[in-house]
Coordinates of C-alpha atoms in Angstrom, one line a residue:
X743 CA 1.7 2.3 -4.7
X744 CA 4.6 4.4 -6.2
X745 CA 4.5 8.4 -6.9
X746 CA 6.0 7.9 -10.1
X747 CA 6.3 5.4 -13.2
X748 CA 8.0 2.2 -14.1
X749 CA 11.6 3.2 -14.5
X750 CA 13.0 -0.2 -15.2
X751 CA 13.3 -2.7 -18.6
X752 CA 15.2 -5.1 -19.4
X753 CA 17.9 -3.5 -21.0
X754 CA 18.2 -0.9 -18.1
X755 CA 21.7 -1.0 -16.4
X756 CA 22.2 -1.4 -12.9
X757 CA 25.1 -1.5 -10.3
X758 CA 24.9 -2.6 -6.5
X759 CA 26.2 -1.3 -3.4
X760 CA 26.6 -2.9 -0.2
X761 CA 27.9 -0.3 2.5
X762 CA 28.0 -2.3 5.3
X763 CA 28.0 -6.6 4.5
X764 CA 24.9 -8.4 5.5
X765 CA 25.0 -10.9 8.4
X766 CA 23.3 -14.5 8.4
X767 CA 21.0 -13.2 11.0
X768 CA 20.1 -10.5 8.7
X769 CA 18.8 -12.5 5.8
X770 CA 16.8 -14.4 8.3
X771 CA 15.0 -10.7 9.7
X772 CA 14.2 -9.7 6.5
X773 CA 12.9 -13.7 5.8
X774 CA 10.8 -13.5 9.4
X775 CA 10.2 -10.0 9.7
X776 CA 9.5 -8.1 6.8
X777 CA 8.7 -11.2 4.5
X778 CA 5.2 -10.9 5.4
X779 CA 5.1 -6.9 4.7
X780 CA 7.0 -7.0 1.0
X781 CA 6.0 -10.4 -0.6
X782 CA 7.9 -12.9 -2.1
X783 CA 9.3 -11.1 -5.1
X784 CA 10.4 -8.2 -2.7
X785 CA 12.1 -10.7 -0.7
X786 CA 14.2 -12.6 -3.5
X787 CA 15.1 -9.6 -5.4
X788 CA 16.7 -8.3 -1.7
X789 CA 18.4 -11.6 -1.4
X790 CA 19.6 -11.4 -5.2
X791 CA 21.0 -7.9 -4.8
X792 CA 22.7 -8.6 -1.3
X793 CA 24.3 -11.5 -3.5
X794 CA 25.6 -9.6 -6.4
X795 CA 29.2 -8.2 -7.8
X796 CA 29.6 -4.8 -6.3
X797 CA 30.6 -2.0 -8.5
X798 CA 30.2 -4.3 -11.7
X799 CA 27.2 -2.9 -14.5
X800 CA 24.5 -5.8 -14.3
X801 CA 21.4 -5.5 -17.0
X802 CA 18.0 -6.1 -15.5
X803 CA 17.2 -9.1 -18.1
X804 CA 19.3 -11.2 -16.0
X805 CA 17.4 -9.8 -12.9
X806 CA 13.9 -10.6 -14.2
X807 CA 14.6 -14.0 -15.1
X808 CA 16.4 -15.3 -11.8
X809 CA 13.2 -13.9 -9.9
X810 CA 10.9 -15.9 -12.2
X811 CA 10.4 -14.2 -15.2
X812 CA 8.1 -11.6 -13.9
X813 CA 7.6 -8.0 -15.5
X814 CA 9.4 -5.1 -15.0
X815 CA 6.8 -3.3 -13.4
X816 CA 6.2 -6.1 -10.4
X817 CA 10.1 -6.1 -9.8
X818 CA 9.7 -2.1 -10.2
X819 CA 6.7 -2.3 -7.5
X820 CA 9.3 -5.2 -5.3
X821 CA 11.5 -2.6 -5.4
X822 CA 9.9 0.6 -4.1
X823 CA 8.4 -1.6 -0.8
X824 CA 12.2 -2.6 -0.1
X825 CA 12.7 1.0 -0.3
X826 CA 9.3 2.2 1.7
X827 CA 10.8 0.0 4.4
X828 CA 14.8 0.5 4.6
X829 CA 15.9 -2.3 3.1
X830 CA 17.1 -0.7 -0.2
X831 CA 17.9 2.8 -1.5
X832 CA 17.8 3.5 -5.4
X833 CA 20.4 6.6 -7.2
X834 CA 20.2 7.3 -11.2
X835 CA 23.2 8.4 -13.0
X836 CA 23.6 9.6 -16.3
X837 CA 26.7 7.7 -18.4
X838 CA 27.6 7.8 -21.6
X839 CA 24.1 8.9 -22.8
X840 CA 22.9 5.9 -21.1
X841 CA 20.7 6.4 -17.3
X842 CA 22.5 3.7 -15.0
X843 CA 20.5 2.6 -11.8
X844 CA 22.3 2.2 -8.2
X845 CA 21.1 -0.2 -5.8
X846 CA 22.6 0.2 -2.3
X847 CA 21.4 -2.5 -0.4
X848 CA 20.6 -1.7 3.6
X849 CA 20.8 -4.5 6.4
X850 CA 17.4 -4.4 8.1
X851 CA 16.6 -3.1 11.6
X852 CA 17.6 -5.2 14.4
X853 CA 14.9 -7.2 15.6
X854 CA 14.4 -5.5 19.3
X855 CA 14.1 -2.0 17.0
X856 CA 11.4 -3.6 14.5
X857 CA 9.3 -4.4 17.5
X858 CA 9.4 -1.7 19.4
X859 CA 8.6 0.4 16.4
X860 CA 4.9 0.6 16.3
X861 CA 4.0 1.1 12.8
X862 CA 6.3 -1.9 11.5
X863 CA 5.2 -4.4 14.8
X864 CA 1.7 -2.9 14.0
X865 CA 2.1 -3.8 10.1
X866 CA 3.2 -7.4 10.8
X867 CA 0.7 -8.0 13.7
X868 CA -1.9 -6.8 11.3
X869 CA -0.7 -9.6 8.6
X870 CA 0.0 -12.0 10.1
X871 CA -2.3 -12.5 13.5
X872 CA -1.6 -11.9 17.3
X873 CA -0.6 -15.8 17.7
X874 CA 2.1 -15.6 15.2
X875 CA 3.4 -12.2 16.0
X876 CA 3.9 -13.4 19.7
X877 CA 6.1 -16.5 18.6
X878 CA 8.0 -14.4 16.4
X879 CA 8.6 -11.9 19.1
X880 CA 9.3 -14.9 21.5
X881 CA 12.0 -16.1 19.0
X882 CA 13.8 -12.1 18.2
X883 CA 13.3 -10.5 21.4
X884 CA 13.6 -12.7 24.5
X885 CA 13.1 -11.7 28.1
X886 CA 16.0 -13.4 30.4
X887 CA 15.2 -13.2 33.5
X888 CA 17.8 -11.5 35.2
X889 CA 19.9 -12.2 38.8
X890 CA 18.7 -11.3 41.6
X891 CA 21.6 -8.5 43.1
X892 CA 22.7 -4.9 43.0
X893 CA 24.0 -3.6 39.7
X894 CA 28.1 -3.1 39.9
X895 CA 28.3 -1.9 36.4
X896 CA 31.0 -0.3 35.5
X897 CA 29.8 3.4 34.0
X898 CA 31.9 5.4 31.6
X899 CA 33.4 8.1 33.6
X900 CA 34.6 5.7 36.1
X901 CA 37.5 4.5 33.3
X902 CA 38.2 6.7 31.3
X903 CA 39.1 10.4 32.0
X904 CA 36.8 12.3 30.2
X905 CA 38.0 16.0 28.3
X906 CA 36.8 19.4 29.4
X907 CA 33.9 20.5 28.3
X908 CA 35.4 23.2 26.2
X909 CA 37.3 20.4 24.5
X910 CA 34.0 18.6 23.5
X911 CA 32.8 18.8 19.4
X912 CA 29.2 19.4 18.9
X913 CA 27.8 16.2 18.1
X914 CA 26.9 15.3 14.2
X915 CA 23.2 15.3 13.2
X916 CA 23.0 11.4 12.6
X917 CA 20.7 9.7 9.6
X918 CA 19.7 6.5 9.6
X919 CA 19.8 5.1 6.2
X920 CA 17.1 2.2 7.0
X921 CA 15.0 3.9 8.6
X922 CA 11.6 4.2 7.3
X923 CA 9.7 7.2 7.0
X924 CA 5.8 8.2 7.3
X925 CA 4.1 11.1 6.6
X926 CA 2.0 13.0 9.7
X927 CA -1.3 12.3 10.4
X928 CA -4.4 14.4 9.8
X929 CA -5.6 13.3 13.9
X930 CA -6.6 16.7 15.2
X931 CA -5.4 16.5 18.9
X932 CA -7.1 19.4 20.0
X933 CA -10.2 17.8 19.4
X934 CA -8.9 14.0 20.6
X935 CA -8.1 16.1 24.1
X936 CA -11.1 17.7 24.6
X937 CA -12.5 14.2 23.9
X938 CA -10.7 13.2 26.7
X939 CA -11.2 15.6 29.1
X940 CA -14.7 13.7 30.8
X941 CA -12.7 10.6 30.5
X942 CA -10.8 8.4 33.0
X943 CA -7.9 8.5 30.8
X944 CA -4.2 9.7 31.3
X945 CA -4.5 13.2 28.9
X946 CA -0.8 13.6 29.7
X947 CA -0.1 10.1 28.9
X948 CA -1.7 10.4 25.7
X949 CA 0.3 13.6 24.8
X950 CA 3.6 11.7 25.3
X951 CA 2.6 8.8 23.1
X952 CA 1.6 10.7 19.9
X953 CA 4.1 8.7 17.7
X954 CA 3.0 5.6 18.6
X955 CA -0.8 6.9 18.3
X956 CA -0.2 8.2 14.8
X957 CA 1.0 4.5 13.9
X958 CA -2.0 2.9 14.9
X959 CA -4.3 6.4 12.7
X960 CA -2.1 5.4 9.5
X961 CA -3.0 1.8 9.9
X962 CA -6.0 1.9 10.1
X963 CA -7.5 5.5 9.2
X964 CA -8.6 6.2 12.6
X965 CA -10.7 9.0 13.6
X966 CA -10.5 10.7 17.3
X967 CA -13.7 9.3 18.7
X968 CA -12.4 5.8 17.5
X969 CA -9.2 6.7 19.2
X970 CA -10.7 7.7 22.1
X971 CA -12.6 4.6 22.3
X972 CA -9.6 2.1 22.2
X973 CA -7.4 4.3 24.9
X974 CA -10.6 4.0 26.8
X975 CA -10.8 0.1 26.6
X976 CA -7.3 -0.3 27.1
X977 CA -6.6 2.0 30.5
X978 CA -6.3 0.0 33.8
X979 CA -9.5 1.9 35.9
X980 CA -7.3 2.0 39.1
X981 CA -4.2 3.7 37.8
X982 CA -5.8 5.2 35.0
X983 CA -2.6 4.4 33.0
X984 CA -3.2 3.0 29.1
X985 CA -1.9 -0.5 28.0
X986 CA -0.7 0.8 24.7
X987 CA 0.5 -2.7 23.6
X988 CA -3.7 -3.8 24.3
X989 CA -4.6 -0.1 22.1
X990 CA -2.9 -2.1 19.2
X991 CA -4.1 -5.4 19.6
X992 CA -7.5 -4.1 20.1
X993 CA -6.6 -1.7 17.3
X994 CA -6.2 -5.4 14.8
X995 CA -8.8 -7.1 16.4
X996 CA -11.0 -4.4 15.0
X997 CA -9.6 -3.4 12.2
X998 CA -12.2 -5.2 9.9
X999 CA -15.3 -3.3 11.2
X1000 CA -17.0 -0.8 9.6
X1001 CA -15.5 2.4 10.1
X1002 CA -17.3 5.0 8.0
X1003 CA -15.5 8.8 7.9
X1004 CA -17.2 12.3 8.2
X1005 CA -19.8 12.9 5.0
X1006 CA -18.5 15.6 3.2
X1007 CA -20.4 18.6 2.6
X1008 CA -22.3 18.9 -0.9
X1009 CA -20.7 22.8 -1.4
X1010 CA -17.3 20.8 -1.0
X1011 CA -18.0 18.1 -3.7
X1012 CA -19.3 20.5 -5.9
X1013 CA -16.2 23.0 -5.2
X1014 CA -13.8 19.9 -6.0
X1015 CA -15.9 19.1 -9.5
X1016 CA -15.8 22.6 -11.0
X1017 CA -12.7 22.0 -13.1
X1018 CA -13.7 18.7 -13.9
X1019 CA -17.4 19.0 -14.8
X1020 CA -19.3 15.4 -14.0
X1021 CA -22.8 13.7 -14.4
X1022 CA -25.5 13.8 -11.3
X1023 CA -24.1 10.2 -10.5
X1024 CA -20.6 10.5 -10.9
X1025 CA -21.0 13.4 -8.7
X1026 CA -23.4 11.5 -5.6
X1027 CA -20.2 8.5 -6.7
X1028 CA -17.5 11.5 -5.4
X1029 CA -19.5 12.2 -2.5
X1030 CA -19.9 8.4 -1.1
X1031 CA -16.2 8.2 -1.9
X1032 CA -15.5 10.6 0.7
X1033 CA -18.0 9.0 3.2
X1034 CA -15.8 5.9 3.8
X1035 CA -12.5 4.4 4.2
X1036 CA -11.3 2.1 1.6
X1037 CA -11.4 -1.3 3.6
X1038 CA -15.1 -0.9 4.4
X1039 CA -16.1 0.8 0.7
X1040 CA -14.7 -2.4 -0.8
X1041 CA -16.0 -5.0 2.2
X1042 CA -19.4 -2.9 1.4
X1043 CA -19.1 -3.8 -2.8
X1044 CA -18.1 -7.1 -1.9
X1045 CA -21.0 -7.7 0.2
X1046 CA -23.0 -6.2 -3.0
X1047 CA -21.4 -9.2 -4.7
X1048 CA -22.0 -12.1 -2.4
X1049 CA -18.3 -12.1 -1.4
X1050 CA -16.0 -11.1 0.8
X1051 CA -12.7 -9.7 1.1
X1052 CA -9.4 -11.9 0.4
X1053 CA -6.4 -11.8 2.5
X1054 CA -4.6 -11.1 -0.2
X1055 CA -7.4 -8.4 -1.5
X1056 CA -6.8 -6.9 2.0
X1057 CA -2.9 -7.1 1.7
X1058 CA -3.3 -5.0 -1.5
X1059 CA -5.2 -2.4 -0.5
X1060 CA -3.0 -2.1 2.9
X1061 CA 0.3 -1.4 0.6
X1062 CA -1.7 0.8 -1.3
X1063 CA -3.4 3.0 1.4
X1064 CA 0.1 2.8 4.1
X1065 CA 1.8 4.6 1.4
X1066 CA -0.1 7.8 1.6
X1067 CA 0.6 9.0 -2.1
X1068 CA -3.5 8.8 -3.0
X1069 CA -6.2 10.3 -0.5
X1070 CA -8.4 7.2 0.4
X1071 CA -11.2 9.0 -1.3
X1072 CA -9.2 8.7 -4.8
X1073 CA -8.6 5.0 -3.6
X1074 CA -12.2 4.1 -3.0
X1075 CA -12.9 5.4 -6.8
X1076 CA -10.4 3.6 -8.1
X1077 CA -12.3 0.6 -6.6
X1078 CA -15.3 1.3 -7.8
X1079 CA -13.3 1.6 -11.3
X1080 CA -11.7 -1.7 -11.0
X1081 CA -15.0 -3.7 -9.3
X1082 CA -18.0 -2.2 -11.0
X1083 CA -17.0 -0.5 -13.9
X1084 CA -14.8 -3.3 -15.4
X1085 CA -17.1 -6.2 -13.4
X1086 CA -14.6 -8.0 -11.5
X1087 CA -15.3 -10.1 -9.1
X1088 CA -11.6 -9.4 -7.5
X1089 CA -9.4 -6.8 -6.7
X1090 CA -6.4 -7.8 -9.2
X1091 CA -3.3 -6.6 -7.2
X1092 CA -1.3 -6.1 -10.4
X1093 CA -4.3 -3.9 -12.1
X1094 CA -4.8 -2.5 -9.3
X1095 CA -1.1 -1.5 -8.2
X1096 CA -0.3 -0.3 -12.1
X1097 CA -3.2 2.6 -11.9
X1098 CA -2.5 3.5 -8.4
X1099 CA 0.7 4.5 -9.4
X1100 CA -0.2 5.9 -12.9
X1101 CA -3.0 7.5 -10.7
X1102 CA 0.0 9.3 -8.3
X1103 CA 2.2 10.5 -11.1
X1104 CA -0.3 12.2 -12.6
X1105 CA -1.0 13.9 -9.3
X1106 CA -5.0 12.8 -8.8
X1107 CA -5.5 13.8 -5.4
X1108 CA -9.5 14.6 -5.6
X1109 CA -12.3 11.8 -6.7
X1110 CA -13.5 14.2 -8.9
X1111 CA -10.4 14.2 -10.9
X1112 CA -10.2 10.0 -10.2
X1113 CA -13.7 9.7 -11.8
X1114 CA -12.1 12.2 -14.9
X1115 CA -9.1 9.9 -15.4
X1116 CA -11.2 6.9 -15.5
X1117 CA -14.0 7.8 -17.7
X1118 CA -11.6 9.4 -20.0
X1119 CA -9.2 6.5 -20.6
X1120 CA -12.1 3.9 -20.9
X1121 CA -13.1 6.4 -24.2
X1122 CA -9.3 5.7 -25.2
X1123 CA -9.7 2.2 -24.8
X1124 CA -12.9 2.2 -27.1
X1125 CA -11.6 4.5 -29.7
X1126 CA -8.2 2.2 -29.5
X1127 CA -10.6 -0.4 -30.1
X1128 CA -12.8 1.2 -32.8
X1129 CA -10.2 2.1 -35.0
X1130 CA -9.6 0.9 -38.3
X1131 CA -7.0 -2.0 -38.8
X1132 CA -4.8 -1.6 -42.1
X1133 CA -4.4 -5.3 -43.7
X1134 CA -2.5 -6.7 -46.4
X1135 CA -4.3 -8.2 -49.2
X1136 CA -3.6 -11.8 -49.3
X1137 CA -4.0 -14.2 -52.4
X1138 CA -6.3 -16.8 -51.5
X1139 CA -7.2 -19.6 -53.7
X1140 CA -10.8 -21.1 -53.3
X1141 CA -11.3 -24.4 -53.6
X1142 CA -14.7 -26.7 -55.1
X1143 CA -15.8 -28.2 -51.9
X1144 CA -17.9 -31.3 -52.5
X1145 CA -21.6 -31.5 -52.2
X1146 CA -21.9 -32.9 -48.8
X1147 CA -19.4 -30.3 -47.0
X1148 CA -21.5 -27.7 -48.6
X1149 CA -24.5 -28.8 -47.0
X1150 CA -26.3 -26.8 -44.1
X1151 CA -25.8 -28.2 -40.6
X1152 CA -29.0 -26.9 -39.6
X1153 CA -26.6 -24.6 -36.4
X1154 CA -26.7 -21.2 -36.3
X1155 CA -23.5 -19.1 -35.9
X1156 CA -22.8 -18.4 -32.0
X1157 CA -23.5 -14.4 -32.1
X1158 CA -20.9 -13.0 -29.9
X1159 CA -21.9 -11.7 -26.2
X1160 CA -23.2 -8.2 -26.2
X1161 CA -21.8 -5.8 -23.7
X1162 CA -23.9 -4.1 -20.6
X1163 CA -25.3 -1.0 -22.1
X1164 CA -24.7 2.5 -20.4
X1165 CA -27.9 2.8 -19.2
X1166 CA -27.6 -0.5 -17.4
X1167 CA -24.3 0.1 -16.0
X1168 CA -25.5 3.9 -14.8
X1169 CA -28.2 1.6 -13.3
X1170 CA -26.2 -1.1 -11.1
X1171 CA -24.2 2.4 -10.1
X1172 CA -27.4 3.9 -8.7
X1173 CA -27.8 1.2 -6.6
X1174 CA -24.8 0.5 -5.9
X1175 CA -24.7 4.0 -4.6
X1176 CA -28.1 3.9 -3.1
X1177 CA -27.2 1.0 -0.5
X1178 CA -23.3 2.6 0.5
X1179 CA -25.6 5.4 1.6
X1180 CA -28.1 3.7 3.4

C-alpha cells in the first residue's frame, strides 16, 4: 500500500545507481530472505536494476516487458516494497521539461542483521512457517562451536597508540541507507505495566525490550492484555526471565485467532460522521469497522461465505496493514467494499492494492470517510455507465432472407441477468453486520 499514486508509464525515464556493487551472496539474500516478503515481480525488477548501465537514461517500456509485461502500477507497487524494505531508494528530477526517475539500488542487510531484527525475522517467520525459517537461519547464521581456551585477542589499544582525547573529532551521526523504517506503535505501556505488576514476569525486562515488543504489536495488531498474555507463556517460572524468541513464535502460532479490538464508543462514530453524513447502516458498518482487526473482519466475511482465507489473501492484507498508511478500521471497510459490495468471492490483490493506495493519497484516515469514498465512486461508475454513447451512422444494406431463415425457432431471447437491488444488498449488509456483532 503506497501513500501516493502510480508515478510510472512507459514512456517515463529512468537512470540507475549502484553506490556500492552487489556481491553474489547478496542476490542470493534478497532470493532467500526477502523473496518471500516482496514477491516475485519485486524480486526480478531488483535483480534487473542491480544489472543495468549506470548513469545511462533507460525508458520503463523496456522495463515492463523484461519483467513480463505486467502494468505499470504492479512494477510501481514492486517498487515501493523494495523501498519499504532497503533494497531500493527512488529520487525525481526535473530535465529538460521532462521528470527523470533515479533508482539507487541498496545491497540488502547482512544475513546475521536480518535475523536479529525482529520485525523482518518476524515478517518472514510469519510467511513462510517456523520449519522453514529455522533451515534458512541454519544456512545464514550458523553457530560454530567455538575452542575450548582463554581469549588472547589482541584489543585495539594494545597496537596502536591511540591520540589524546583532546585530539579526538566528534563522531558523525551515521545513516543507514537500507535500513528500514516503521512507525511507533499505539501499545500504551503504562497500562501493559500495570498489567504486569501481579504477574511473575520481568517488568524491567519488559522495559528494555520495547523495540522488539513493538515488532511483534505491528505484526500482528496486538493489544496489551494479548501482550501480556504471550510474555506470560513465554517466561521460564524459576528465573522469571522471558524467552522472547518463544513471545514470537507463540506470537505466529497465533496469529490466525480471533483477535477482536476495543468497541468504539457510539459518541465517537457519530463525532467522526458529522462531516460526512451516512445512512443508519453505513453508520452501525463504521462502528463494526472499528471493533476488529482486519485479519479476523475478513476470516469473519469469509466464514459468511463458506470459505476461508488464502495464503495469498493473507499475504495481501499483511503488505497492506505493515505499511501503516490506512488505520485498520479504513482497511476493514475497504473489505467490506471489495467482498460484499462488489460480491467477490476473493480478495483481488491488484484491486485491492490500487484503492488502498488511491485510498492513502487522498488522506482517508476515518471509516466514515472510507464508506464516503466508496459510495460516491460506485455513483461515478453508474453515471459513467448510464451515459449516452455518441455513434456514427452507418450505411447498412438489408438483405431478402429466404422464407425458411425467417422462420421463428420457437427460443426466446436470453434476457440479460438483473442486478441485486439496493434493498437486497442493504439486506445481506444487515446481516452481515448483525453476525460480526454477535
Amino acid at each position: 500500500m503506497i501513500n501516493k499514486k502510480c508515478d510510472v508509464t512507459a514512456g517515463t525515464p529512468y537512470r540507475v545507481q549502484i553506490p556500492a556493487r552487489l556481491q553474489p551472496d547478496d542476490l542470493a539474500v534478497v532470493g532467500d530472505l526477502y523473496l518471500p516478503l516482496i514477491g516475485a515481480v519485486a524480486s526480478a525488477l531488483y535483480h534487473q536494476l542491480a544489472g543495468a548501465q549506470e548513469g545511462v537514461l533507460h525508458r520503463h517500456s523496456a522495463l515492463l516487458i523484461a519483467l513480463g509485461n505486467v502494468a505499470p502500477q504492479e512494477l510501481f507497487a514492486a517498487r515501493c516494497r523494495l523501498e519499504a524494505l532497503g533494497l531500493l531508494r527512488t529520487f525525481q528530477t526535473p530535465e529538460q521539461g521532462t521528470r527523470v526517475l533515479t533508482y539507487r539500488v541498496l545491497r540488502p542487510v547482512t544475513p546475521t542483521h536480518f535475523f536479529a531484527d525482529d520485525l523482518l525475522s518476524g515478517l518472514l517467520l510469519s510467511w513462510i512457517g517456523a520449519d522453514e525459517f529455522n533451515r534458512l537461519l541454519e544456512k545464514w547464521v550458523p553457530n560454530p562451536s567455538l575452542p575450548a581456551g582463554t581469549e588472547v585477542t589482541a584489543q585495539l589499544a594494545e597496537v596502536f597508540d591511540m591520540p589524546a582525547p583532546g585530539q579526538l573529532h566528534a563522531p558523525r551521526e551515521t545513516v543507514t541507507e537500507n535500513q528500514p523504517h516503521f512507525s511507533a506503535t499505539a501499545l500504551d505501556y503504562q497500562q501493559l505495566d500495570q498489567l504486569l505488576a501481579r504477574s511473575y514476569v520481568d517488568r524491567q525486562q519488559v522495559a528494555q525490550n520495547k523495540q522488539r515488543i513493538d515488532a511483534l504489536v505491528t505484526l500482528y495488531g496486538l493489544d496489551e492484555l494479548q501482550v501480556k498474555e504471550l510474555l506470560e507463556q513465554a517466561t521460564n517460572l524459576e528465573t522469571n526471565q522471558v524467552n522472547f524468541e518463544q513471545v514470537r513464535a507463540l506470537a505466529a502460532e497465533q496469529y490466525a485467532g480471533p483477535r477482536p479490538v476495543s468497541t468504539p464508543s457510539s459518541q465517537k462514530v457519530a463525532t467522526e460522521t458529522a462531516d460526512h453524513q451516512l445512512p443508519a447502516a453505513d453508520q452501525q458498518l463504521a462502528q463494526v469497522a472499528q471493533m476488529y482487526a482486519p485479519m479476523e473482519f475478513l476470516a469473519t466475511l469469509k466464514e459468511q461465505k463458506h470459505s476461508f482465507v488464502a495464503r495469498s489473501e493473507r499475504k495481501t492484507l499483511e503488505q497492506v496493514v505493515k505499511s501503516q498508511k490506512l488505520p485498520p478500521a479504513v482497511v476493514n471497510i475497504l473489505i467490506h467494499y471489495i467482498m460484499v459490495d462488489q460480491g467477490n468471492d476473493t480478495l483481488p490483490a491488484p484491486l485491492f492494492e490500487a484503492i488502498a493506495a488511491d485510498w492513502a493519497s487522498k488522506q482517508i484516515d476515518t471509516p466514515a470517510k472510507a464508506i464516503w469514498q466508496a459510495r460516491h465512486f460506485n455513483q461515478q461508475k453508474q453515471a459513467k455507465k448510464q451515459a449516452p454513447k455518441r455513434r456514427s451512422r452507418r450505411l447498412v444494406q438489408k438483405e431478402t432472407l429466404p422464407e425458411w431463415a425467417r422462420q421463428d425457432n420457437g427460443q426466446a431471447s436470453k434476457q440479460p441477468a438483473k442486478k441485486k437491488d439496493k434493498a437486497a444488498l442493504d439486506k445481506q449488509r444487515r446481516e452481515l453486520l448483525n453476525q460480526l456483532r454477535s
